[in-house]
Coordinates of C-alpha atoms and ligand atoms in Angstrom, one line a residue:
M1 CA 58.9 -52.0 204.7
A2 CA 57.5 -53.5 208.3
E3 CA 59.9 -54.4 211.3
A4 CA 60.2 -57.8 211.9
P5 CA 59.7 -58.6 215.7
A6 CA 62.6 -58.9 217.8
G7 CA 65.1 -61.6 216.9
L8 CA 63.4 -62.8 213.7
Q9 CA 64.7 -62.3 210.3
P10 CA 63.0 -59.4 208.5
S11 CA 61.1 -60.3 205.4
W12 CA 63.3 -58.9 202.7
D13 CA 66.3 -60.9 204.0
R14 CA 64.0 -64.0 203.9
D15 CA 64.2 -64.4 200.2
R16 CA 68.0 -64.5 200.0
P17 CA 69.1 -68.0 199.3
L18 CA 71.5 -70.2 201.2
L19 CA 74.3 -71.0 198.8
V20 CA 75.5 -74.5 199.0
F21 CA 78.7 -75.4 197.3
D22 CA 80.7 -78.3 196.3
S23 CA 82.9 -79.7 193.3
G24 CA 80.1 -81.7 192.1
I25 CA 77.0 -83.8 193.4
G26 CA 78.2 -84.4 196.6
G27 CA 76.9 -81.4 198.5
L28 CA 73.5 -82.6 197.6
T29 CA 73.9 -84.9 200.6
V30 CA 74.2 -81.6 203.0
L31 CA 71.3 -79.9 200.7
R32 CA 68.7 -82.6 201.4
E33 CA 69.6 -82.5 205.0
A34 CA 69.2 -78.5 204.9
R35 CA 65.8 -78.8 203.1
V36 CA 64.3 -81.0 205.9
L37 CA 65.5 -78.4 208.7
M38 CA 64.6 -75.2 206.7
P39 CA 61.8 -76.0 204.5
E40 CA 61.2 -72.1 204.4
R41 CA 64.6 -71.2 202.8
R42 CA 65.6 -70.6 199.6
F43 CA 68.7 -72.6 198.4
V44 CA 71.0 -72.3 195.4
Y45 CA 73.3 -75.2 194.6
V46 CA 76.5 -74.5 193.1
A47 CA 78.5 -77.5 191.4
D48 CA 82.1 -76.6 190.1
D49 CA 82.1 -79.3 187.8
A50 CA 84.3 -77.6 185.6
A51 CA 86.9 -78.2 188.1
F52 CA 85.9 -81.6 189.2
P53 CA 87.4 -83.5 190.9
Y54 CA 89.3 -81.2 193.5
G55 CA 91.0 -84.1 195.1
N56 CA 93.9 -83.8 193.0
W57 CA 94.5 -80.2 192.6
E58 CA 97.6 -78.3 193.7
E59 CA 96.5 -76.5 196.9
A60 CA 97.4 -73.0 195.9
A61 CA 95.8 -72.9 192.6
L62 CA 92.5 -74.1 194.1
R63 CA 92.3 -71.7 197.0
E64 CA 93.1 -69.3 194.3
R65 CA 89.9 -70.4 192.1
L66 CA 87.7 -70.7 195.1
V67 CA 88.2 -67.3 196.2
A68 CA 87.8 -65.8 192.9
L69 CA 84.4 -68.1 192.3
F70 CA 83.0 -67.1 195.2
G71 CA 83.3 -63.2 194.6
G72 CA 81.4 -63.9 191.5
L73 CA 78.7 -66.0 193.4
I74 CA 78.3 -63.6 196.1
A75 CA 77.9 -60.8 193.6
E76 CA 75.4 -62.6 191.6
Y77 CA 73.3 -64.5 194.3
H78 CA 73.6 -62.2 197.4
P79 CA 73.3 -65.3 199.7
L80 CA 72.4 -65.2 203.4
A81 CA 75.1 -67.5 204.0
C82 CA 77.5 -70.1 202.1
V83 CA 77.7 -73.6 203.0
I84 CA 81.0 -75.2 201.7
A85 CA 79.4 -78.7 201.5
C86 CA 83.0 -80.1 200.5
N87 CA 85.7 -81.4 202.9
T88 CA 88.4 -80.9 200.1
A89 CA 87.5 -76.9 199.5
S90 CA 86.7 -76.5 203.4
T91 CA 90.0 -77.6 204.6
L92 CA 92.0 -75.7 202.1
A93 CA 90.2 -72.5 201.7
L94 CA 87.8 -71.7 204.5
D95 CA 90.2 -69.3 206.1
A96 CA 91.0 -67.5 202.7
L97 CA 87.2 -67.1 202.2
R98 CA 86.4 -65.8 205.5
A99 CA 89.4 -63.0 205.1
A100 CA 88.4 -62.4 201.7
Y101 CA 84.7 -61.9 202.2
P102 CA 84.4 -60.8 205.8
E103 CA 80.9 -59.5 205.5
M104 CA 79.7 -63.1 204.2
T105 CA 79.0 -66.3 206.8
F106 CA 80.6 -69.5 205.6
V107 CA 79.7 -72.8 207.1
G108 CA 82.5 -75.4 206.3
T109 CA 82.3 -78.9 206.3
V110 CA 85.6 -80.8 207.8
P111 CA 86.5 -84.5 208.6
A112 CA 84.3 -85.5 211.6
I113 CA 87.1 -86.5 213.7
K114 CA 86.1 -85.2 216.9
P115 CA 82.9 -87.3 217.1
A116 CA 84.5 -90.4 215.9
A117 CA 87.0 -90.1 218.3
E118 CA 84.4 -89.8 221.1
R119 CA 82.3 -92.6 219.6
T120 CA 84.8 -95.4 219.0
R121 CA 85.1 -98.2 221.4
S122 CA 88.3 -100.1 219.8
G123 CA 90.2 -96.9 219.5
L124 CA 90.9 -97.6 215.9
V125 CA 89.3 -94.7 213.3
S126 CA 89.7 -94.3 209.5
V127 CA 88.9 -91.5 207.7
L128 CA 87.9 -91.7 204.2
A129 CA 88.6 -88.5 202.1
T130 CA 90.0 -87.3 198.8
P131 CA 93.7 -87.3 198.5
G132 CA 93.6 -83.4 199.2
T133 CA 91.7 -83.5 202.4
V134 CA 94.1 -86.2 203.5
K135 CA 97.1 -84.3 203.1
R136 CA 95.7 -81.0 204.3
Q137 CA 97.4 -79.5 207.7
Y138 CA 94.0 -78.6 208.8
T139 CA 93.0 -82.4 208.9
R140 CA 96.6 -83.3 210.8
D141 CA 95.5 -80.4 213.2
L142 CA 92.1 -82.0 213.9
I143 CA 93.6 -85.2 214.7
D144 CA 96.4 -83.6 217.2
Q145 CA 93.4 -81.5 218.9
W146 CA 90.8 -84.1 219.1
A147 CA 92.0 -87.7 218.5
T148 CA 95.2 -88.3 220.4
K149 CA 93.7 -91.1 222.4
C150 CA 93.0 -93.3 219.2
E151 CA 94.9 -94.3 216.2
V152 CA 93.3 -92.6 213.2
R153 CA 94.1 -94.0 209.4
L154 CA 93.8 -91.6 206.8
V155 CA 93.0 -93.2 203.5
G156 CA 92.9 -91.0 200.7
S157 CA 90.7 -92.3 197.6
F158 CA 91.2 -91.1 193.8
Q159 CA 88.3 -92.9 192.7
L160 CA 85.3 -92.9 195.3
A161 CA 83.8 -89.1 194.4
A162 CA 83.9 -90.1 190.5
L163 CA 82.2 -93.5 191.3
A164 CA 79.6 -91.5 193.3
E165 CA 78.9 -89.2 190.6
A166 CA 78.6 -92.1 188.2
Y167 CA 76.1 -94.1 190.5
M168 CA 73.9 -91.3 190.9
R169 CA 73.6 -90.7 187.2
Q170 CA 73.5 -94.2 185.9
G171 CA 72.4 -96.1 188.9
L172 CA 75.4 -98.4 188.9
V173 CA 78.4 -98.7 190.4
E174 CA 81.5 -101.1 190.1
E175 CA 81.3 -102.9 193.6
E176 CA 85.1 -104.3 193.4
A177 CA 86.3 -100.8 192.4
V178 CA 84.6 -99.7 195.6
R179 CA 85.7 -102.6 197.6
A180 CA 89.6 -101.9 196.5
E181 CA 89.1 -98.2 197.8
I182 CA 87.6 -98.7 200.9
A183 CA 89.9 -101.9 201.9
P184 CA 92.7 -99.8 203.7
C185 CA 90.2 -98.5 205.9
F186 CA 90.0 -101.8 207.7
V187 CA 92.6 -102.4 210.4
E188 CA 93.4 -105.2 212.7
K189 CA 95.3 -104.7 215.4
D190 CA 96.2 -106.8 219.0
G191 CA 92.7 -108.1 218.6
R192 CA 90.9 -104.9 217.7
R193 CA 89.5 -103.8 214.8
T194 CA 88.5 -100.4 213.2
D195 CA 84.9 -99.5 214.4
I196 CA 84.3 -96.0 212.6
V197 CA 85.0 -94.8 209.1
V198 CA 84.4 -91.2 209.0
L199 CA 82.8 -90.2 205.3
A200 CA 85.0 -87.0 204.8
C201 CA 83.9 -86.3 201.3
T202 CA 80.4 -85.2 200.7
H203 CA 79.8 -87.7 197.8
Y204 CA 80.4 -91.0 199.7
P205 CA 77.2 -91.0 201.5
F206 CA 75.4 -91.4 198.3
I207 CA 77.4 -94.8 197.8
V208 CA 77.5 -96.0 201.5
N209 CA 75.2 -99.0 200.9
R210 CA 77.6 -100.3 198.4
M211 CA 80.4 -99.7 201.0
R212 CA 78.7 -101.5 203.7
K213 CA 78.2 -104.4 201.4
M214 CA 81.7 -104.4 200.4
A215 CA 83.3 -103.9 203.9
P216 CA 85.0 -107.1 205.5
W217 CA 83.3 -106.3 208.9
P218 CA 80.7 -103.8 210.0
V219 CA 81.5 -100.5 211.1
D220 CA 79.8 -96.9 211.8
W221 CA 80.0 -95.0 208.7
L222 CA 80.1 -91.6 210.0
D223 CA 78.2 -89.1 207.6
P224 CA 78.5 -85.5 208.8
A225 CA 75.7 -84.1 206.6
E226 CA 72.9 -83.7 209.4
A227 CA 75.4 -81.8 211.5
I228 CA 76.4 -79.4 208.9
A229 CA 72.9 -78.5 208.2
R230 CA 72.4 -78.2 211.8
R231 CA 75.3 -75.9 212.3
A232 CA 73.9 -73.7 209.3
L233 CA 70.3 -73.6 210.9
S234 CA 72.0 -72.5 214.3
I235 CA 74.0 -69.4 212.8
L236 CA 71.0 -68.1 210.9
P237 CA 68.4 -65.7 212.1
P238 CA 65.2 -67.6 213.0
I239 CA 62.2 -67.7 210.8
A240 CA 58.6 -67.2 212.6
L241 CA 57.4 -70.9 212.6
D242 CA 54.3 -69.9 211.3
A243 CA 55.7 -68.0 208.4
P244 CA 53.9 -69.3 205.1
I245 CA 56.2 -71.8 203.2
E246 CA 55.8 -70.8 199.4
R247 CA 56.2 -73.4 196.8
H248 CA 59.6 -72.6 194.8
V249 CA 62.2 -74.2 192.6
D250 CA 65.5 -73.7 193.7
A251 CA 68.4 -73.3 190.9
A252 CA 71.2 -75.4 190.7
V253 CA 74.4 -73.8 189.0
F254 CA 77.0 -75.9 187.1
T255 CA 80.4 -74.0 186.5
S256 CA 80.9 -75.7 183.1
G257 CA 77.6 -74.4 182.0
R258 CA 77.0 -77.9 180.6
A259 CA 74.5 -79.7 182.6
D260 CA 73.1 -82.7 180.4
A261 CA 69.8 -84.3 180.3
V262 CA 70.8 -87.0 182.9
T263 CA 72.0 -84.1 185.2
R264 CA 69.2 -82.0 185.1
R265 CA 66.8 -84.8 185.7
L266 CA 68.9 -85.5 188.8
M267 CA 68.7 -82.1 189.9
Q268 CA 64.8 -82.4 189.6
G269 CA 64.9 -84.8 191.7
F270 CA 66.3 -82.8 194.3
G271 CA 63.7 -80.1 193.9
L272 CA 66.2 -77.9 191.7
K273 CA 66.3 -76.5 188.2
A274 CA 69.7 -76.7 186.2
Ligands
DGL1 N1 82.8 -83.8 197.6 C1 84.0 -83.4 197.6 C2 84.4 -83.4 199.4 O1 83.7 -83.2 200.2 C3 85.1 -83.7 197.2 C4 85.2 -84.4 195.5 C5 86.3 -84.2 194.7 O2 85.9 -82.7 194.1 O3 87.0 -84.9 194.6 O4 85.6 -83.4 199.7

């Protein structure tokens, strides 16, 4: 096999996919950014739909499930790296995954508290996430580390991830339910108002336009998908820019083994075959 020029990725590694993982279809918000940045890469998208939603899981049980699941995924797909495109899983199990599979590179997705703290003008920031992400020590530590100069409100939503799943499949979302879920994000205090809402669940960007419509005042909705894709790009060995881009269809894997026709169609729209 011919040697790759210094610094570039050898061709035998180039076919190894980047594994993008979420509990459901939320990680597709990250996958679509990754595709734009890395059109020559192969991807495999894995949705642990058998266990969706992750938001309400007991921590030890979910951590155990994730470590066991990745053992199988790594053995089967031999990925170049794994992008955990899920805040609920990353804030819980990134350390355990890295410890269990030290040869593998994991890119995590954690609430974008640092950029929010840097950007806020009012000093009032809200983090909208699953109940799991909201209660994690990891999330509290991010606030202590980066956001001591502002007030951060953590808002745990039981419904929004499921609403986003339904919206992507049926094209409809109950707007009043969205309004009720996002309402606690909006704080008024001493003449100041929340000006940034961190979307700390990868499902939420799919319904951000509905959120915008139902918001009591305009805010910045911080979606970290592009930053995660850039992070993945930055840690992978570069590919020569003139390397041929082959046409291929990437796989989407559902742990339930039951992707229905609507889901398969949705995957097709993202260039994936379920
Ligand atoms: N998309 C996931 C996240 O970023 C969570 C959705 C869920 O399983 O509740 O946290």
